[in-house]
Amino acid sequence: MSKSAEAALQELFAAAKAAQANAYAPYSRFKVGAALRSESGAVHSGCNVENAAYPQGACAETGAISAMALAGDRRIAEILVIGDGEALCTPCGGCRQRIREFAAPTTPIHIAGPEGVRSTFTLAELLPESFGPEHLSV
Ligand code: THU
């Protein structure tokens, strides 16, 4: 990886980690942070926000995508998700589809733990043969 790509990834990691610290997860006690770089170069982040009515909770990726849309950006260049524990904190099925709306099959999805990035997948690896906006152009 080039030095500038490495620095860009570190910036995403720091933003996601800061977001994770603000997660509201009193029910699962599993705090998640997400940060994405849009094609404009801006970084947008989000954290999970749970609710006493459990299904109303929102994932960290959802928050980051909302922040991106609010800022007027529409394309995800790369996204990083951070969670604690041993297992890879990969996006849930719903969030894979939410990312899909604004990303390309080759868009990198980095999965991190507290110590740093653990694995990187493409969107197509996590959501193969996906349905997207272009399918509606019939
Ligand atoms: N969660 C996320 O925010 N993103 C993920 O990628 C996986 C799961 C949240 C949802 C819920 O608040 C908590 O983690 C436990 O599932």
PDB file of C-alpha atoms in Angstrom, residues 17-130:
ATOM      1  CA  LYS A  17     -12.685   4.663  16.583  1.00  0.00           C
ATOM      2  CA  ALA A  18     -13.794   8.118  17.756  1.00  0.00           C
ATOM      3  CA  ALA A  19     -17.324   7.358  16.557  1.00  0.00           C
ATOM      4  CA  GLN A  20     -17.310   3.995  18.352  1.00  0.00           C
ATOM      5  CA  ALA A  21     -16.548   5.785  21.626  1.00  0.00           C
ATOM      6  CA  ASN A  22     -19.844   7.680  21.273  1.00  0.00           C
ATOM      7  CA  ALA A  23     -21.955   4.630  20.418  1.00  0.00           C
ATOM      8  CA  TYR A  24     -25.190   4.274  22.385  1.00  0.00           C
ATOM      9  CA  ALA A  25     -25.402   0.544  23.019  1.00  0.00           C
ATOM     10  CA  PRO A  26     -26.831  -0.013  26.512  1.00  0.00           C
ATOM     11  CA  TYR A  27     -28.670  -3.205  25.463  1.00  0.00           C
ATOM     12  CA  SER A  28     -26.121  -5.195  23.462  1.00  0.00           C
ATOM     13  CA  ARG A  29     -23.109  -3.484  25.084  1.00  0.00           C
ATOM     14  CA  PHE A  30     -21.495  -3.905  21.668  1.00  0.00           C
ATOM     15  CA  LYS A  31     -20.230  -0.542  20.460  1.00  0.00           C
ATOM     16  CA  VAL A  32     -19.571  -0.108  16.756  1.00  0.00           C
ATOM     17  CA  GLY A  33     -18.060   2.754  14.783  1.00  0.00           C
ATOM     18  CA  ALA A  34     -17.993   3.287  11.035  1.00  0.00           C
ATOM     19  CA  ALA A  35     -16.216   5.833   8.880  1.00  0.00           C
ATOM     20  CA  LEU A  36     -16.338   6.215   5.140  1.00  0.00           C
ATOM     21  CA  ARG A  37     -14.469   8.325   2.639  1.00  0.00           C
ATOM     22  CA  SER A  38     -16.687   9.668  -0.072  1.00  0.00           C
ATOM     23  CA  GLU A  39     -15.394  10.287  -3.569  1.00  0.00           C
ATOM     24  CA  SER A  40     -15.196  14.013  -2.704  1.00  0.00           C
ATOM     25  CA  GLY A  41     -12.502  13.034  -0.180  1.00  0.00           C
ATOM     26  CA  ALA A  42     -14.577  13.918   2.883  1.00  0.00           C
ATOM     27  CA  VAL A  43     -14.782  11.521   5.826  1.00  0.00           C
ATOM     28  CA  HIS A  44     -18.192  10.802   7.368  1.00  0.00           C
ATOM     29  CA  SER A  45     -18.677   8.690  10.468  1.00  0.00           C
ATOM     30  CA  GLY A  46     -21.410   7.078  12.522  1.00  0.00           C
ATOM     31  CA  CYS A  47     -22.019   4.901  15.562  1.00  0.00           C
ATOM     32  CA  ASN A  48     -24.708   2.441  16.497  1.00  0.00           C
ATOM     33  CA  VAL A  49     -27.653   3.970  18.352  1.00  0.00           C
ATOM     34  CA  GLU A  50     -29.850   1.410  20.104  1.00  0.00           C
ATOM     35  CA  ASN A  51     -33.385   1.810  21.412  1.00  0.00           C
ATOM     36  CA  ALA A  52     -35.478   0.331  24.219  1.00  0.00           C
ATOM     37  CA  ALA A  53     -37.783  -0.858  21.435  1.00  0.00           C
ATOM     38  CA  TYR A  54     -34.968  -3.089  20.161  1.00  0.00           C
ATOM     39  CA  PRO A  55     -35.748  -3.258  16.418  1.00  0.00           C
ATOM     40  CA  GLN A  56     -35.591   0.533  16.212  1.00  0.00           C
ATOM     41  CA  GLY A  57     -31.850   0.568  16.841  1.00  0.00           C
ATOM     42  CA  ALA A  58     -29.578   1.779  14.040  1.00  0.00           C
ATOM     43  CA  CYS A  59     -26.207   0.428  12.949  1.00  0.00           C
ATOM     44  CA  ALA A  60     -23.030   2.487  12.768  1.00  0.00           C
ATOM     45  CA  GLU A  61     -22.853   2.151   8.971  1.00  0.00           C
ATOM     46  CA  THR A  62     -26.360   3.569   8.668  1.00  0.00           C
ATOM     47  CA  GLY A  63     -25.290   6.651  10.615  1.00  0.00           C
ATOM     48  CA  ALA A  64     -22.190   7.178   8.477  1.00  0.00           C
ATOM     49  CA  ILE A  65     -24.235   6.891   5.274  1.00  0.00           C
ATOM     50  CA  SER A  66     -26.790   9.388   6.610  1.00  0.00           C
ATOM     51  CA  ALA A  67     -23.988  11.837   7.432  1.00  0.00           C
ATOM     52  CA  MET A  68     -22.621  11.404   3.914  1.00  0.00           C
ATOM     53  CA  ALA A  69     -25.993  12.095   2.312  1.00  0.00           C
ATOM     54  CA  LEU A  70     -26.573  15.098   4.563  1.00  0.00           C
ATOM     55  CA  ALA A  71     -23.251  16.564   3.392  1.00  0.00           C
ATOM     56  CA  GLY A  72     -24.383  16.155  -0.214  1.00  0.00           C
ATOM     57  CA  ASP A  73     -22.011  13.314  -1.052  1.00  0.00           C
ATOM     58  CA  ARG A  74     -23.312  10.289  -2.917  1.00  0.00           C
ATOM     59  CA  ARG A  75     -20.431   7.867  -3.562  1.00  0.00           C
ATOM     60  CA  ILE A  76     -18.444   5.756  -1.091  1.00  0.00           C
ATOM     61  CA  ALA A  77     -14.772   5.283  -2.022  1.00  0.00           C
ATOM     62  CA  GLU A  78     -13.965   3.102   1.007  1.00  0.00           C
ATOM     63  CA  ILE A  79     -15.519   2.315   4.372  1.00  0.00           C
ATOM     64  CA  LEU A  80     -14.164   1.007   7.664  1.00  0.00           C
ATOM     65  CA  VAL A  81     -16.112  -0.654  10.489  1.00  0.00           C
ATOM     66  CA  ILE A  82     -14.694  -1.184  13.979  1.00  0.00           C
ATOM     67  CA  GLY A  83     -15.995  -3.428  16.740  1.00  0.00           C
ATOM     68  CA  ASP A  84     -14.535  -5.080  19.832  1.00  0.00           C
ATOM     69  CA  GLY A  85     -14.051  -8.798  20.435  1.00  0.00           C
ATOM     70  CA  GLU A  86     -12.256 -11.521  18.529  1.00  0.00           C
ATOM     71  CA  ALA A  87     -14.663 -11.947  15.644  1.00  0.00           C
ATOM     72  CA  LEU A  88     -14.614  -9.731  12.556  1.00  0.00           C
ATOM     73  CA  CYS A  89     -17.252  -7.018  12.899  1.00  0.00           C
ATOM     74  CA  THR A  90     -18.556  -7.314   9.355  1.00  0.00           C
ATOM     75  CA  PRO A  91     -21.608  -5.268   8.315  1.00  0.00           C
ATOM     76  CA  CYS A  92     -25.010  -6.896   8.808  1.00  0.00           C
ATOM     77  CA  GLY A  93     -27.019  -7.883   5.747  1.00  0.00           C
ATOM     78  CA  GLY A  94     -29.100  -4.713   5.780  1.00  0.00           C
ATOM     79  CA  CYS A  95     -26.016  -2.498   5.968  1.00  0.00           C
ATOM     80  CA  ARG A  96     -24.361  -4.378   3.108  1.00  0.00           C
ATOM     81  CA  GLN A  97     -27.347  -3.391   1.001  1.00  0.00           C
ATOM     82  CA  ARG A  98     -27.216   0.217   2.274  1.00  0.00           C
ATOM     83  CA  ILE A  99     -23.536   0.424   1.321  1.00  0.00           C
ATOM     84  CA  ARG A 100     -24.393  -1.144  -2.051  1.00  0.00           C
ATOM     85  CA  GLU A 101     -26.624   1.814  -2.917  1.00  0.00           C
ATOM     86  CA  PHE A 102     -23.635   4.196  -2.919  1.00  0.00           C
ATOM     87  CA  ALA A 103     -20.649   1.975  -3.746  1.00  0.00           C
ATOM     88  CA  ALA A 104     -19.123  -0.101  -6.540  1.00  0.00           C
ATOM     89  CA  PRO A 105     -18.563  -3.884  -6.485  1.00  0.00           C
ATOM     90  CA  THR A 106     -14.842  -3.175  -5.997  1.00  0.00           C
ATOM     91  CA  THR A 107     -15.290  -0.697  -3.106  1.00  0.00           C
ATOM     92  CA  PRO A 108     -13.128  -1.782  -0.143  1.00  0.00           C
ATOM     93  CA  ILE A 109     -14.801  -2.553   3.191  1.00  0.00           C
ATOM     94  CA  HIS A 110     -12.175  -2.608   5.953  1.00  0.00           C
ATOM     95  CA  ILE A 111     -12.935  -4.471   9.166  1.00  0.00           C
ATOM     96  CA  ALA A 112     -11.062  -3.336  12.252  1.00  0.00           C
ATOM     97  CA  GLY A 113     -10.609  -4.253  15.881  1.00  0.00           C
ATOM     98  CA  PRO A 114      -9.249  -1.957  18.582  1.00  0.00           C
ATOM     99  CA  GLU A 115      -5.679  -2.627  17.437  1.00  0.00           C
ATOM    100  CA  GLY A 116      -6.219  -1.780  13.761  1.00  0.00           C
ATOM    101  CA  VAL A 117      -7.491  -3.141  10.443  1.00  0.00           C
ATOM    102  CA  ARG A 118      -7.910  -6.928  10.453  1.00  0.00           C
ATOM    103  CA  SER A 119      -9.294  -7.690   7.000  1.00  0.00           C
ATOM    104  CA  THR A 120     -10.428  -5.984   3.853  1.00  0.00           C
ATOM    105  CA  PHE A 121     -13.178  -7.249   1.565  1.00  0.00           C
ATOM    106  CA  THR A 122     -14.745  -5.814  -1.548  1.00  0.00           C
ATOM    107  CA  LEU A 123     -18.447  -5.081  -1.535  1.00  0.00           C
ATOM    108  CA  ALA A 124     -18.911  -7.850  -4.140  1.00  0.00           C
ATOM    109  CA  GLU A 125     -17.298 -10.335  -1.766  1.00  0.00           C
ATOM    110  CA  LEU A 126     -19.703  -9.443   1.039  1.00  0.00           C
ATOM    111  CA  LEU A 127     -22.760  -8.998  -1.179  1.00  0.00           C
ATOM    112  CA  PRO A 128     -22.404 -11.009  -4.396  1.00  0.00           C
ATOM    113  CA  GLU A 129     -24.878 -10.740  -7.279  1.00  0.00           C
ATOM    114  CA  SER A 130     -26.533  -7.813  -5.544  1.00  0.00           C
TER     115      SER A 130
END
